CSV table of C-alpha atoms in Angstrom, one decimal:
chain,number,residue,atom,x,y,z
R,75,UNK,CA,36.1,24.2,-18.2
R,76,UNK,CA,34.8,21.6,-15.7
R,77,UNK,CA,34.6,24.3,-13.0
R,78,UNK,CA,32.4,26.5,-15.3
R,79,UNK,CA,30.0,23.6,-16.0
R,80,UNK,CA,29.7,22.8,-12.3
R,81,UNK,CA,28.9,26.5,-11.6
R,82,UNK,CA,26.2,26.6,-14.2
R,83,UNK,CA,24.6,23.3,-13.0
R,84,UNK,CA,21.9,23.7,-10.3
R,85,UNK,CA,22.0,21.5,-7.2
R,86,UNK,CA,20.4,18.1,-8.1
R,87,UNK,CA,18.2,16.6,-5.4
R,88,UNK,CA,17.0,13.1,-4.9
R,89,UNK,CA,13.7,13.0,-3.0
R,90,UNK,CA,12.7,9.8,-1.1
R,91,UNK,CA,9.5,10.4,0.7
R,92,UNK,CA,10.3,14.1,0.6
R,93,UNK,CA,13.7,13.6,2.2
R,94,UNK,CA,16.4,15.3,0.1
R,95,UNK,CA,19.5,13.5,-0.8
R,96,UNK,CA,21.9,15.8,-2.6
R,97,UNK,CA,23.9,14.5,-5.5
R,98,UNK,CA,26.0,17.6,-5.5
R,99,UNK,CA,27.8,17.6,-2.1
R,100,UNK,CA,26.6,20.5,0.0
R,101,UNK,CA,27.9,21.1,3.5
R,102,UNK,CA,26.7,23.4,6.2
R,103,UNK,CA,29.2,25.8,7.8
R,104,UNK,CA,28.9,28.3,10.6
R,105,UNK,CA,32.2,30.1,10.3
R,106,UNK,CA,33.3,32.7,7.9
R,107,UNK,CA,36.3,30.8,6.4
R,108,UNK,CA,35.9,31.2,2.7
R,109,UNK,CA,38.3,31.0,-0.3
R,110,UNK,CA,38.2,31.1,-4.0
R,111,UNK,CA,37.7,27.3,-4.1
R,112,UNK,CA,34.1,27.6,-2.7
R,113,UNK,CA,31.0,29.0,-4.1
R,114,UNK,CA,28.9,30.3,-1.2
R,115,UNK,CA,25.2,30.9,-1.1
R,116,UNK,CA,22.5,31.3,1.6
R,117,UNK,CA,19.0,29.9,1.4
R,118,UNK,CA,15.7,31.4,2.7
R,119,UNK,CA,16.3,30.1,6.2
R,120,UNK,CA,19.9,31.6,6.5
R,121,UNK,CA,21.7,28.3,6.3
R,122,UNK,CA,25.1,28.9,4.6
R,123,UNK,CA,26.3,26.2,2.2
R,124,UNK,CA,29.2,25.7,-0.1
R,125,UNK,CA,30.2,23.4,-2.9
R,126,UNK,CA,33.8,22.2,-3.1
R,127,UNK,CA,34.7,22.5,-6.7
R,128,UNK,CA,38.1,20.9,-6.1
R,129,UNK,CA,36.4,17.8,-4.9
R,130,UNK,CA,36.1,15.1,-7.6
R,131,UNK,CA,32.7,14.1,-8.5
R,132,UNK,CA,33.2,10.3,-8.3
R,133,UNK,CA,29.6,9.6,-9.5
R,134,UNK,CA,29.8,11.6,-12.7
R,135,UNK,CA,33.2,10.0,-13.5
R,136,UNK,CA,31.7,6.5,-13.3
R,137,UNK,CA,28.6,7.1,-15.5
R,138,UNK,CA,26.3,9.9,-16.4
R,139,UNK,CA,23.8,9.2,-13.7
R,140,UNK,CA,21.8,12.4,-14.2
R,141,UNK,CA,20.7,11.5,-17.7
R,142,UNK,CA,19.9,7.9,-16.6
R,143,UNK,CA,17.9,8.9,-13.5
R,144,UNK,CA,16.0,11.8,-15.3
R,145,UNK,CA,14.7,9.1,-17.7
R,146,UNK,CA,14.3,6.3,-15.2
R,147,UNK,CA,12.4,8.3,-12.5
R,148,UNK,CA,9.4,9.5,-14.6
R,149,UNK,CA,9.0,6.1,-16.3
R,150,UNK,CA,9.1,4.0,-13.1
R,151,UNK,CA,7.1,6.4,-11.1
R,152,UNK,CA,4.6,6.8,-13.9
R,153,UNK,CA,4.1,3.0,-14.0
R,154,UNK,CA,3.7,2.8,-10.2
R,155,UNK,CA,1.1,5.7,-10.3
R,156,UNK,CA,-0.9,4.1,-13.1
R,157,UNK,CA,-0.9,0.5,-11.7
R,158,UNK,CA,-1.5,1.7,-8.1
R,159,UNK,CA,-4.4,4.0,-9.1
R,160,UNK,CA,-6.2,1.5,-11.3
R,161,UNK,CA,-5.6,-1.4,-8.9
R,162,UNK,CA,-6.8,0.3,-5.7
R,163,UNK,CA,-9.8,1.8,-7.5
R,164,UNK,CA,-10.7,-1.8,-8.6
R,165,UNK,CA,-10.4,-3.0,-5.0
R,166,UNK,CA,-12.6,-0.2,-3.7
R,167,UNK,CA,-15.2,-0.7,-6.5
R,168,UNK,CA,-15.3,-4.4,-5.9
R,169,UNK,CA,-15.9,-4.1,-2.2
R,170,UNK,CA,-18.6,-1.5,-2.7
R,171,UNK,CA,-20.3,-3.6,-5.4
R,172,UNK,CA,-20.1,-6.8,-3.3
R,173,UNK,CA,-21.6,-5.0,-0.4
R,174,UNK,CA,-24.4,-3.8,-2.6
R,175,UNK,CA,-25.1,-7.4,-3.8
R,176,UNK,CA,-25.4,-8.6,-0.2
R,177,UNK,CA,-28.0,-6.0,0.6
R,178,UNK,CA,-30.3,-7.2,-2.2
R,179,UNK,CA,-33.4,-9.2,-1.4
R,180,UNK,CA,-32.9,-12.9,-0.9
R,181,UNK,CA,-34.9,-13.8,-4.0
R,182,UNK,CA,-32.3,-12.3,-6.2
R,183,UNK,CA,-30.4,-15.1,-8.0
R,184,UNK,CA,-27.2,-13.0,-8.3
R,185,UNK,CA,-25.5,-13.9,-5.2
R,186,UNK,CA,-21.9,-14.7,-4.1
R,187,UNK,CA,-21.9,-18.4,-3.3
R,188,UNK,CA,-18.9,-18.4,-1.0
R,189,UNK,CA,-19.8,-19.0,2.6
R,190,UNK,CA,-17.2,-16.5,3.8
R,191,UNK,CA,-18.6,-13.6,1.9
R,192,UNK,CA,-21.7,-13.5,4.1
R,193,UNK,CA,-19.9,-13.7,7.4
R,194,UNK,CA,-19.4,-10.8,9.7
R,195,UNK,CA,-15.6,-11.4,9.6
R,196,UNK,CA,-15.4,-10.7,5.9
R,197,UNK,CA,-17.6,-7.7,6.2
R,198,UNK,CA,-15.4,-6.1,8.8
R,199,UNK,CA,-12.4,-7.1,6.8
R,200,UNK,CA,-13.9,-5.5,3.7
R,201,UNK,CA,-14.1,-2.2,5.5
R,202,UNK,CA,-10.5,-2.4,6.6
R,203,UNK,CA,-9.3,-3.5,3.1
R,204,UNK,CA,-11.2,-0.5,1.6
R,205,UNK,CA,-9.5,1.8,4.1
R,206,UNK,CA,-6.0,0.4,3.2
R,207,UNK,CA,-6.8,0.7,-0.5
R,208,UNK,CA,-7.9,4.3,0.0
R,209,UNK,CA,-4.6,5.1,1.9
R,210,UNK,CA,-2.6,3.5,-0.9
R,211,UNK,CA,-4.6,5.3,-3.5
R,212,UNK,CA,-3.9,8.7,-1.9
R,213,UNK,CA,-0.3,7.8,-1.6
R,214,UNK,CA,0.2,7.0,-5.2
R,215,UNK,CA,-1.7,10.2,-6.2
R,216,UNK,CA,-0.2,12.6,-3.7
R,217,UNK,CA,3.4,11.3,-3.4
R,218,UNK,CA,4.6,9.4,-6.4
R,219,UNK,CA,3.9,11.8,-9.4
R,220,UNK,CA,4.8,15.0,-7.4
R,221,UNK,CA,8.0,13.4,-6.3
R,222,UNK,CA,8.9,12.5,-9.9
R,223,UNK,CA,8.1,16.0,-11.1
R,224,UNK,CA,10.0,17.9,-8.5
R,225,UNK,CA,13.0,15.7,-8.9
R,226,UNK,CA,13.2,16.4,-12.6
R,227,UNK,CA,12.1,20.0,-12.7
R,228,UNK,CA,12.2,21.2,-9.1
R,229,UNK,CA,9.2,22.4,-7.1
R,230,UNK,CA,7.1,25.0,-8.9
R,231,UNK,CA,3.7,24.5,-7.4
R,232,UNK,CA,3.9,26.9,-4.4
R,233,UNK,CA,4.2,26.6,-0.7
R,234,UNK,CA,0.6,25.4,0.0
R,235,UNK,CA,0.8,22.4,-2.2
R,236,UNK,CA,4.3,21.7,-0.9
R,237,UNK,CA,3.0,21.5,2.6
R,238,UNK,CA,0.1,19.3,1.6
R,239,UNK,CA,2.3,17.0,-0.4
R,240,UNK,CA,4.9,16.3,2.3
R,241,UNK,CA,2.3,16.1,5.0
R,242,UNK,CA,0.1,13.7,2.9
R,243,UNK,CA,3.0,11.4,2.3
R,244,UNK,CA,3.7,10.7,6.0
R,245,UNK,CA,0.0,10.7,6.9
R,246,UNK,CA,-0.8,8.0,4.4
R,247,UNK,CA,2.3,5.9,5.4
R,248,UNK,CA,1.1,5.9,9.0
R,249,UNK,CA,-2.5,5.2,7.9
R,250,UNK,CA,-1.5,2.2,5.9
R,251,UNK,CA,0.5,0.5,8.7
R,252,UNK,CA,-2.1,1.2,11.4
R,253,UNK,CA,-4.9,-0.1,9.2
R,254,UNK,CA,-3.0,-3.3,9.1
R,255,UNK,CA,-2.8,-3.3,12.9
R,256,UNK,CA,-6.6,-3.1,12.9
R,257,UNK,CA,-6.7,-6.0,10.5
R,258,UNK,CA,-4.6,-8.1,12.8
R,259,UNK,CA,-6.8,-7.2,15.8
R,260,UNK,CA,-9.9,-8.2,13.8
R,261,UNK,CA,-8.4,-11.5,12.7
R,262,UNK,CA,-7.3,-12.3,16.3
R,263,UNK,CA,-10.7,-11.6,17.7
R,264,UNK,CA,-12.4,-13.5,14.9
R,265,UNK,CA,-10.5,-16.7,15.4
R,266,UNK,CA,-9.3,-16.7,19.1
R,267,UNK,CA,-12.5,-15.1,20.6
R,268,UNK,CA,-15.2,-15.6,18.0
R,269,UNK,CA,-18.2,-15.7,20.3
R,270,UNK,CA,-17.1,-12.9,22.7
R,271,UNK,CA,-16.3,-10.5,19.8
R,272,UNK,CA,-19.2,-11.2,17.5
R,273,UNK,CA,-21.2,-8.2,18.8
R,274,UNK,CA,-18.1,-5.9,18.5
R,275,UNK,CA,-17.0,-6.9,15.0
R,276,UNK,CA,-19.6,-5.2,12.9
R,277,UNK,CA,-19.1,-3.1,9.8
R,278,UNK,CA,-20.2,0.0,11.7
R,279,UNK,CA,-17.6,-0.5,14.4
R,280,UNK,CA,-14.9,-1.2,11.8
R,281,UNK,CA,-15.7,2.0,10.1
R,282,UNK,CA,-15.7,4.0,13.4
R,283,UNK,CA,-12.3,2.4,14.3
R,284,UNK,CA,-10.9,3.3,10.9
R,285,UNK,CA,-12.1,6.9,11.1
R,286,UNK,CA,-10.7,7.2,14.6
R,287,UNK,CA,-7.3,6.0,13.4
R,288,UNK,CA,-7.3,8.6,10.6
R,289,UNK,CA,-8.4,11.3,13.0
R,290,UNK,CA,-5.6,10.5,15.6
R,291,UNK,CA,-3.0,10.3,12.8
R,292,UNK,CA,-4.1,13.7,11.4
R,293,UNK,CA,-3.8,15.3,14.8
R,294,UNK,CA,-0.5,13.6,15.7
R,295,UNK,CA,1.1,14.6,12.4
R,296,UNK,CA,-0.1,18.2,12.5
R,297,UNK,CA,3.1,19.6,13.9
R,298,UNK,CA,4.8,18.8,10.6
R,299,UNK,CA,2.7,21.5,9.0
R,300,UNK,CA,5.0,24.1,10.6
R,301,UNK,CA,8.2,22.4,9.6
R,302,UNK,CA,7.7,22.3,5.9
R,303,UNK,CA,8.6,25.1,3.4
R,304,UNK,CA,9.9,25.8,-0.1
R,305,UNK,CA,13.5,26.9,-0.8
R,306,UNK,CA,15.2,28.5,-3.7
R,307,UNK,CA,18.8,27.4,-4.0
R,308,UNK,CA,21.1,28.3,-7.0
R,309,UNK,CA,18.2,28.3,-9.5
R,310,UNK,CA,16.6,25.2,-8.1
R,311,UNK,CA,13.3,25.2,-6.2
R,312,UNK,CA,12.9,22.5,-3.5
R,313,UNK,CA,10.2,21.4,-1.0
R,314,UNK,CA,11.2,19.9,2.3
R,315,UNK,CA,11.5,20.2,6.0
R,316,UNK,CA,13.1,23.5,7.1
R,317,UNK,CA,16.0,22.1,9.1
R,318,UNK,CA,16.5,18.9,7.1
R,319,UNK,CA,19.7,19.9,5.4
R,320,UNK,CA,21.3,21.6,8.4
R,321,UNK,CA,24.4,19.5,8.5
R,322,UNK,CA,25.7,21.2,11.7
R,323,UNK,CA,22.8,20.4,13.9
R,324,UNK,CA,21.3,17.0,13.2
R,325,UNK,CA,18.8,17.0,16.1
R,326,UNK,CA,15.7,17.5,14.0
R,327,UNK,CA,16.7,14.8,11.4
R,328,UNK,CA,17.6,12.3,14.0
R,329,UNK,CA,14.5,12.8,16.1
R,330,UNK,CA,12.2,12.8,13.1
R,331,UNK,CA,13.6,9.6,11.5
R,332,UNK,CA,13.8,7.8,14.9
R,333,UNK,CA,10.2,8.6,15.5
R,334,UNK,CA,9.1,7.6,12.0
R,335,UNK,CA,11.0,4.3,12.3
R,336,UNK,CA,9.6,3.5,15.7
R,337,UNK,CA,5.9,4.5,15.2
R,338,UNK,CA,5.5,3.7,11.5
R,339,UNK,CA,7.5,0.5,11.3
R,340,UNK,CA,8.9,-1.2,14.4
R,341,UNK,CA,6.1,-0.8,17.0
R,342,UNK,CA,3.1,-1.5,14.7
R,343,UNK,CA,4.9,-4.4,12.9
R,344,UNK,CA,5.9,-5.9,16.3
R,345,UNK,CA,2.2,-5.7,17.5
R,346,UNK,CA,1.1,-7.3,14.2
R,347,UNK,CA,3.6,-10.1,14.6
R,348,UNK,CA,2.6,-10.8,18.2
R,349,UNK,CA,-1.1,-10.9,17.2
R,350,UNK,CA,-0.6,-13.3,14.3
R,351,UNK,CA,1.7,-15.5,16.4
R,352,UNK,CA,-1.0,-15.9,19.0
R,353,UNK,CA,-3.5,-16.6,16.3
R,354,UNK,CA,-1.2,-19.2,14.7
R,355,UNK,CA,-0.7,-20.9,18.1
R,356,UNK,CA,-4.4,-21.0,18.7
R,357,UNK,CA,-5.0,-22.5,15.2
R,358,UNK,CA,-2.3,-25.1,15.8
R,359,UNK,CA,-3.8,-26.2,19.1
R,360,UNK,CA,-7.1,-26.7,17.3
R,361,UNK,CA,-9.1,-24.6,19.7
R,362,UNK,CA,-11.2,-23.2,16.8
R,363,UNK,CA,-12.3,-26.6,15.5
R,364,UNK,CA,-15.9,-27.7,15.7
R,365,UNK,CA,-17.1,-30.9,17.3
R,366,UNK,CA,-16.9,-34.0,15.1
R,367,UNK,CA,-20.3,-35.4,16.2
R,368,UNK,CA,-22.1,-32.9,14.0
R,369,UNK,CA,-24.0,-34.0,10.9
R,370,UNK,CA,-22.0,-34.5,7.7
R,371,UNK,CA,-23.5,-31.4,6.1
R,372,UNK,CA,-22.6,-29.2,9.1
R,373,UNK,CA,-19.1,-30.7,9.2
R,374,UNK,CA,-18.6,-29.8,5.5
R,375,UNK,CA,-19.9,-26.3,6.1
R,376,UNK,CA,-17.6,-25.8,9.0
R,377,UNK,CA,-14.6,-27.2,7.0
R,378,UNK,CA,-15.3,-24.8,4.1
R,379,UNK,CA,-15.6,-21.9,6.6
R,380,UNK,CA,-12.4,-22.8,8.2
R,381,UNK,CA,-10.6,-23.0,4.9
R,382,UNK,CA,-11.9,-19.6,4.0
R,383,UNK,CA,-10.8,-18.1,7.3
R,384,UNK,CA,-7.3,-19.5,6.8
R,385,UNK,CA,-7.1,-18.1,3.3
R,386,UNK,CA,-8.2,-14.7,4.5
R,387,UNK,CA,-5.6,-14.8,7.3
R,388,UNK,CA,-2.9,-15.9,5.0
R,389,UNK,CA,-3.7,-13.1,2.6
R,390,UNK,CA,-3.5,-10.4,5.3
R,391,UNK,CA,-0.2,-11.9,6.6
R,392,UNK,CA,1.1,-11.6,3.0
R,393,UNK,CA,0.0,-8.0,2.9
R,394,UNK,CA,1.9,-7.2,6.1
R,395,UNK,CA,5.1,-9.1,5.0
R,396,UNK,CA,5.0,-7.3,1.7
R,397,UNK,CA,4.8,-3.9,3.5
R,398,UNK,CA,7.7,-4.8,5.8
R,399,UNK,CA,9.9,-6.0,2.9
R,400,UNK,CA,9.1,-2.9,0.8
R,401,UNK,CA,9.7,-0.3,3.6
R,402,UNK,CA,12.6,-1.8,5.4
R,403,UNK,CA,15.3,-0.7,2.8
R,404,UNK,CA,14.2,3.0,2.8
R,405,UNK,CA,13.9,3.0,6.6
R,406,UNK,CA,17.5,1.9,6.8
R,407,UNK,CA,18.5,4.6,4.4
R,408,UNK,CA,16.7,7.2,6.5
R,409,UNK,CA,18.5,6.1,9.7
R,410,UNK,CA,21.9,6.0,7.9
R,411,UNK,CA,21.3,9.5,6.6
R,412,UNK,CA,20.3,10.8,10.1
R,413,UNK,CA,23.0,9.1,12.2
R,414,UNK,CA,26.0,8.7,9.9
R,415,UNK,CA,27.9,10.6,7.3
R,416,UNK,CA,25.9,9.4,4.4
R,417,UNK,CA,28.2,9.8,1.3
R,418,UNK,CA,26.6,10.2,-2.1
R,419,UNK,CA,28.7,7.6,-3.9
R,420,UNK,CA,27.5,5.9,-7.0
R,421,UNK,CA,26.5,2.7,-5.2
R,422,UNK,CA,24.7,4.6,-2.4
R,423,UNK,CA,22.7,6.6,-5.0
R,424,UNK,CA,21.6,3.4,-6.7
R,425,UNK,CA,20.6,1.9,-3.4
R,426,UNK,CA,18.6,4.9,-2.4
R,427,UNK,CA,16.9,5.0,-5.8
R,428,UNK,CA,16.0,1.3,-5.7
R,429,UNK,CA,14.8,1.6,-2.0
R,430,UNK,CA,12.6,4.5,-2.9
R,431,UNK,CA,11.1,2.7,-5.9
R,432,UNK,CA,10.4,-0.5,-3.8
R,433,UNK,CA,8.7,1.5,-1.0
R,434,UNK,CA,6.4,3.2,-3.6
R,435,UNK,CA,5.7,-0.1,-5.2
R,436,UNK,CA,4.1,-1.4,-2.0
R,437,UNK,CA,1.0,0.8,-2.7
R,438,UNK,CA,0.3,-1.0,-6.0
R,439,UNK,CA,1.0,-4.6,-4.9
R,440,UNK,CA,-1.9,-5.2,-2.5
R,441,UNK,CA,-4.6,-5.6,-5.2
R,442,UNK,CA,-2.5,-8.4,-6.8
R,443,UNK,CA,-2.2,-10.1,-3.3
R,444,UNK,CA,-5.9,-10.0,-2.9
R,445,UNK,CA,-6.4,-11.5,-6.3
R,446,UNK,CA,-3.8,-14.2,-5.8
R,447,UNK,CA,-4.8,-15.3,-2.2
R,448,UNK,CA,-8.6,-14.7,-2.1
R,449,UNK,CA,-11.0,-16.7,-4.2
R,450,UNK,CA,-13.8,-14.6,-2.8
R,451,UNK,CA,-12.2,-11.4,-4.1
R,452,UNK,CA,-11.7,-13.0,-7.5
R,453,UNK,CA,-15.4,-14.1,-7.6
R,454,UNK,CA,-16.5,-10.6,-6.5
R,455,UNK,CA,-14.3,-9.0,-9.2
R,456,UNK,CA,-15.7,-11.2,-11.9
R,457,UNK,CA,-19.2,-10.3,-10.7
R,458,UNK,CA,-18.3,-6.7,-11.0
R,459,UNK,CA,-16.9,-7.2,-14.5
R,460,UNK,CA,-20.2,-9.0,-15.5
R,461,UNK,CA,-22.2,-6.1,-14.1
R,462,UNK,CA,-20.1,-3.5,-16.0
R,463,UNK,CA,-20.5,-5.6,-19.2
R,464,UNK,CA,-24.2,-5.7,-18.7
R,465,UNK,CA,-24.3,-2.0,-18.2
R,466,UNK,CA,-22.2,-1.2,-21.2
R,467,UNK,CA,-23.4,-4.0,-23.6
R,468,UNK,CA,-26.8,-5.2,-22.3
R,469,UNK,CA,-27.7,-7.1,-25.4
R,470,UNK,CA,-24.5,-9.3,-25.5
R,471,UNK,CA,-24.7,-9.8,-21.8
R,472,UNK,CA,-28.4,-11.0,-22.2
R,473,UNK,CA,-27.4,-13.4,-24.9
R,474,UNK,CA,-24.6,-14.8,-22.8
R,475,UNK,CA,-27.0,-15.2,-19.8
R,476,UNK,CA,-29.6,-16.8,-22.0
R,477,UNK,CA,-27.0,-19.2,-23.5
R,478,UNK,CA,-25.9,-20.1,-20.0
R,479,UNK,CA,-29.5,-20.7,-18.9
R,480,UNK,CA,-30.2,-22.8,-22.0
R,481,UNK,CA,-27.1,-24.9,-21.5
R,482,UNK,CA,-27.9,-25.4,-17.8
R,483,UNK,CA,-31.5,-26.4,-18.7
R,484,UNK,CA,-30.3,-28.8,-21.3
R,485,UNK,CA,-27.7,-30.4,-19.0
R,486,UNK,CA,-30.4,-30.7,-16.3
R,487,UNK,CA,-32.8,-32.4,-18.7
R,488,UNK,CA,-30.2,-34.8,-20.0
R,489,UNK,CA,-29.3,-35.6,-16.4
R,490,UNK,CA,-32.9,-36.2,-15.5
R,491,UNK,CA,-33.4,-38.4,-18.6
R,492,UNK,CA,-30.3,-40.4,-17.8
R,493,UNK,CA,-31.5,-40.9,-14.2
R,494,UNK,CA,-34.9,-42.0,-15.4
R,495,UNK,CA,-33.5,-44.5,-17.9
R,496,UNK,CA,-31.2,-45.9,-15.2
R,497,UNK,CA,-34.1,-46.3,-12.8
R,498,UNK,CA,-36.2,-48.1,-15.5
R,499,UNK,CA,-33.3,-50.4,-16.3
R,500,UNK,CA,-32.7,-51.2,-12.7
R,501,UNK,CA,-36.4,-51.9,-12.2
R,502,UNK,CA,-36.6,-54.2,-15.2
R,503,UNK,CA,-33.5,-56.1,-14.0
R,504,UNK,CA,-35.1,-56.5,-10.6
R,505,UNK,CA,-38.3,-57.9,-12.0
R,506,UNK,CA,-36.4,-60.3,-14.2
């Protein structure tokens, strides 16, 4: 009876960034040794597999993981998609609106009061943050929902969307980490070489650098387009790399995951760490401090600017640390799968599932980091909300603005009256 149920059940796949982990244990064989204990089949690329029905399914004996995961995956991935889409759209909209406010005439009273928001550093950083938000937005749209759907139902969207889906996942992963490299370079130049780099660090150059990074990544990842295809296996459609499940020859898998680990994790994060270490050493030595013989107003302005710069640097470091913490577990799983006999035991399936969810969550965490670390971002976001409220409900917004103006005028008048009274009293006391 158990054997009949296993024969009717299609292969169940777990996709992490389009890498297939099989819950049912398939093995590649190249000889013709078959017996009644094995159910043989051949996929579109002529790889022969078998399933050993005499082998006990340790996972299904411990708990019914299929039912749990089929419910858990859509719910968790749906939350990640919704939060990531809304959060990154808010980041992009806030940056665009804030830039629009800066370009208004100087007579306009609606202006961000923070000193850092008018600096070149924040402007270039805004471009890079918008690029990172765009990459995260594409990731949660292209990767997360499609991965959930094809895990639960298999891939039924055709070969063209399959290629675009897998290619887009890795392209956006690379784009995210190398945008953070640009951020680290920008911070290093802004603090360590502020005067030498002031002509380089413009919004236009930041946009050009971002576009060049995307262009280089598109070209460098283009060979993947010829390695992706759809497969039909025992009633189950899958979408993955052609040679990914070839258990006899692991050259492709080992090369691919080694390259992905080096160029999408180790090398860029090492470069970022070096740059921020040099930046921290420079800050510690006090080379960025301004002379103390300046007027008090200038000293206060410089102090506020320094605090804003430190907050911005701390925020970007938090973004990098979050990226590393979220992607390290799944990178370890990839390397274990490529270089070891990665057994699908219950604990390993849970680890892979959690690692996959944590990696995807990274794309929806950055907006919360911006809101937590950056007062400028919070102010800009509140300005955006006020503008949206004015657009949707102009009457209520006008009343609120009028009330604020009246309150401010009353407060000013009261203060002036108090000051006048105090002056009169002081004069009277002096005369007496």
